[in-house]
C-alpha cells in the first residue's frame, strides 16, 4: 500500500472538518476525492501534506507514519501538494518557479533530467521560460504549478482542483497531462468538483459529504451510480 489514511479527525477551532476519514491508495493509482464545497477534500490533502495536524487518526505513507511529520520532511519523503488556486510565484519567471520546485534536491544532473521531463510534458512552459508566472494564462499557471511539483520528483502528487476556473478544452488538456504523469509511475490523489473529469481519468474514487466518506468504488462504478449522477454529474 502506498498511502493509508485511518480514522482522521481534523478540527479548525470548533469546526469538525474531517469526521473519521479512512481511505487508501495502491502504488500507481489515480484516486479521486469528489464532493460538494466544504465537504473536507482540501482539508484531507492539507492533512496528508503536513500543513494541518489531525486531532485523531493516522496517515501512513510507504509504511511510515507521517501524521506528525513536518511538511518539509514529507516533501522529501516523496509527497508533493499542488494547492487549490495554483499558488505559483507570480513575480518569478517560469524557470525560477520550476527551480524552486527542486529545492529539496541537490544533484544538478537529476534536476536537469526532471526539468527535461517537465518540458516534454509541457512544451508551452519551455517556450515561456523567461515570462513572469503572474502573466501566464490560468491554464498555463496550472501547468506551471503541476510542473513545479514534478520538479520534486514525487511518488505521490496531491492535486487540489486542477480544473478550477479553466475553459473545457483546457480542462481536457490538464486531464490528459494528469494521465501522462501517472503513466510514468507517479501516483495521484485528485480532488475535484468536476466529478465527471475526475471519474473519467481515475481508477477509484471516494465521495465525501460534510467531513465523511459516504461512498467508494471503482471510478466506473461511481460514474454510473444513480446517487452520484444525481448529486454530482447533473443527473
Ligand atoms: P472546497 O472545494 O470549497 O475547498 P472542500 O471539500 O475542499 O471544499 P474544505 O476546504 O476542506 O472543503 O473545508 C472543510 C470544512 O472546513 C468547511 O466547513 C470549511 O468551511 C472549513 N474550513 C476550511 N478551512 C478552514 C480554515 N482555515 N478555518 C476554518 N474553517 C475552515
PDB file of N, CA and C and ligand atoms in Angstrom, residues 12 15 17 36-43 46 84 161 193, ligand 1:
ATOM      1  N   UNK A  12     -10.928  22.773  12.740  1.00  0.00           N
ATOM      2  CA  UNK A  12     -10.475  24.171  12.676  1.00  0.00           C
ATOM      3  C   UNK A  12     -11.192  24.856  13.837  1.00  0.00           C
ATOM      4  N   UNK A  15     -14.837  23.891  14.467  1.00  0.00           N
ATOM      5  CA  UNK A  15     -15.399  23.218  13.279  1.00  0.00           C
ATOM      6  C   UNK A  15     -14.767  21.844  13.090  1.00  0.00           C
ATOM      7  N   UNK A  17     -13.981  19.457  10.771  1.00  0.00           N
ATOM      8  CA  UNK A  17     -13.932  19.412   9.304  1.00  0.00           C
ATOM      9  C   UNK A  17     -13.826  17.992   8.758  1.00  0.00           C
ATOM     10  N   UNK A  36     -19.134  18.015  -2.666  1.00  0.00           N
ATOM     11  CA  UNK A  36     -19.506  19.428  -2.773  1.00  0.00           C
ATOM     12  C   UNK A  36     -18.518  20.319  -2.030  1.00  0.00           C
ATOM     13  N   UNK A  37     -18.672  21.627  -2.220  1.00  0.00           N
ATOM     14  CA  UNK A  37     -17.939  22.639  -1.462  1.00  0.00           C
ATOM     15  C   UNK A  37     -18.007  22.365   0.024  1.00  0.00           C
ATOM     16  N   UNK A  38     -16.856  22.415   0.680  1.00  0.00           N
ATOM     17  CA  UNK A  38     -16.870  22.318   2.140  1.00  0.00           C
ATOM     18  C   UNK A  38     -16.967  20.899   2.663  1.00  0.00           C
ATOM     19  N   UNK A  39     -16.889  19.909   1.792  1.00  0.00           N
ATOM     20  CA  UNK A  39     -17.002  18.518   2.236  1.00  0.00           C
ATOM     21  C   UNK A  39     -15.768  18.058   3.013  1.00  0.00           C
ATOM     22  N   UNK A  40     -14.644  18.753   2.789  1.00  0.00           N
ATOM     23  CA  UNK A  40     -13.420  18.397   3.514  1.00  0.00           C
ATOM     24  C   UNK A  40     -12.317  17.838   2.623  1.00  0.00           C
ATOM     25  N   UNK A  41     -12.473  17.998   1.320  1.00  0.00           N
ATOM     26  CA  UNK A  41     -11.497  17.440   0.384  1.00  0.00           C
ATOM     27  C   UNK A  41     -10.134  18.120   0.533  1.00  0.00           C
ATOM     28  N   UNK A  42     -10.141  19.468   0.514  1.00  0.00           N
ATOM     29  CA  UNK A  42      -8.863  20.197   0.639  1.00  0.00           C
ATOM     30  C   UNK A  42      -8.234  19.931   1.997  1.00  0.00           C
ATOM     31  N   UNK A  43      -9.055  19.843   3.019  1.00  0.00           N
ATOM     32  CA  UNK A  43      -8.540  19.579   4.368  1.00  0.00           C
ATOM     33  C   UNK A  43      -7.842  18.223   4.408  1.00  0.00           C
ATOM     34  N   UNK A  46      -4.469  18.735   2.854  1.00  0.00           N
ATOM     35  CA  UNK A  46      -3.596  19.514   3.757  1.00  0.00           C
ATOM     36  C   UNK A  46      -3.104  18.669   4.925  1.00  0.00           C
ATOM     37  N   UNK A  84      -5.124  24.321  -4.191  1.00  0.00           N
ATOM     38  CA  UNK A  84      -6.184  24.987  -4.941  1.00  0.00           C
ATOM     39  C   UNK A  84      -5.746  26.424  -5.235  1.00  0.00           C
ATOM     40  N   UNK A 161      -8.177  20.522  -7.117  1.00  0.00           N
ATOM     41  CA  UNK A 161      -8.998  21.222  -8.106  1.00  0.00           C
ATOM     42  C   UNK A 161      -8.203  21.796  -9.275  1.00  0.00           C
ATOM     43  N   UNK A 193     -14.061  19.192  -8.009  1.00  0.00           N
ATOM     44  CA  UNK A 193     -15.503  19.457  -8.049  1.00  0.00           C
ATOM     45  C   UNK A 193     -16.048  18.974  -9.386  1.00  0.00           C
TER      46      UNK A 193
HETATM   47  P1  LIG B   1     -13.791  23.419  -1.352  1.00  0.00           P
HETATM   48  O1  LIG B   1     -13.816  22.711  -2.624  1.00  0.00           O
HETATM   49  O2  LIG B   1     -14.816  24.503  -1.232  1.00  0.00           O
HETATM   50  O3  LIG B   1     -12.438  23.835  -0.876  1.00  0.00           O
HETATM   51  P2  LIG B   1     -13.533  21.166   0.373  1.00  0.00           P
HETATM   52  O4  LIG B   1     -14.309  19.919   0.213  1.00  0.00           O
HETATM   53  O5  LIG B   1     -12.133  21.172  -0.065  1.00  0.00           O
HETATM   54  O6  LIG B   1     -14.321  22.345  -0.299  1.00  0.00           O
HETATM   55  P3  LIG B   1     -12.505  22.112   2.861  1.00  0.00           P
HETATM   56  O7  LIG B   1     -11.904  23.317   2.257  1.00  0.00           O
HETATM   57  O8  LIG B   1     -11.634  21.001   3.248  1.00  0.00           O
HETATM   58  O9  LIG B   1     -13.639  21.548   1.908  1.00  0.00           O
HETATM   59  O10 LIG B   1     -13.376  22.561   4.115  1.00  0.00           O
HETATM   60  C1  LIG B   1     -13.977  21.655   5.059  1.00  0.00           C
HETATM   61  C2  LIG B   1     -14.646  22.454   6.160  1.00  0.00           C
HETATM   62  O11 LIG B   1     -13.664  23.122   6.942  1.00  0.00           O
HETATM   63  C3  LIG B   1     -15.591  23.541   5.671  1.00  0.00           C
HETATM   64  O12 LIG B   1     -16.681  23.607   6.559  1.00  0.00           O
HETATM   65  C4  LIG B   1     -14.756  24.801   5.742  1.00  0.00           C
HETATM   66  O13 LIG B   1     -15.559  25.934   5.951  1.00  0.00           O
HETATM   67  C5  LIG B   1     -13.881  24.518   6.948  1.00  0.00           C
HETATM   68  N1  LIG B   1     -12.570  25.197   6.802  1.00  0.00           N
HETATM   69  C6  LIG B   1     -11.659  25.026   5.814  1.00  0.00           C
HETATM   70  N2  LIG B   1     -10.561  25.769   6.025  1.00  0.00           N
HETATM   71  C7  LIG B   1     -10.774  26.445   7.187  1.00  0.00           C
HETATM   72  C8  LIG B   1      -9.996  27.363   7.957  1.00  0.00           C
HETATM   73  N3  LIG B   1      -8.771  27.743   7.567  1.00  0.00           N
HETATM   74  N4  LIG B   1     -10.560  27.851   9.084  1.00  0.00           N
HETATM   75  C9  LIG B   1     -11.784  27.451   9.499  1.00  0.00           C
HETATM   76  N5  LIG B   1     -12.553  26.572   8.826  1.00  0.00           N
HETATM   77  C10 LIG B   1     -12.057  26.058   7.697  1.00  0.00           C
END
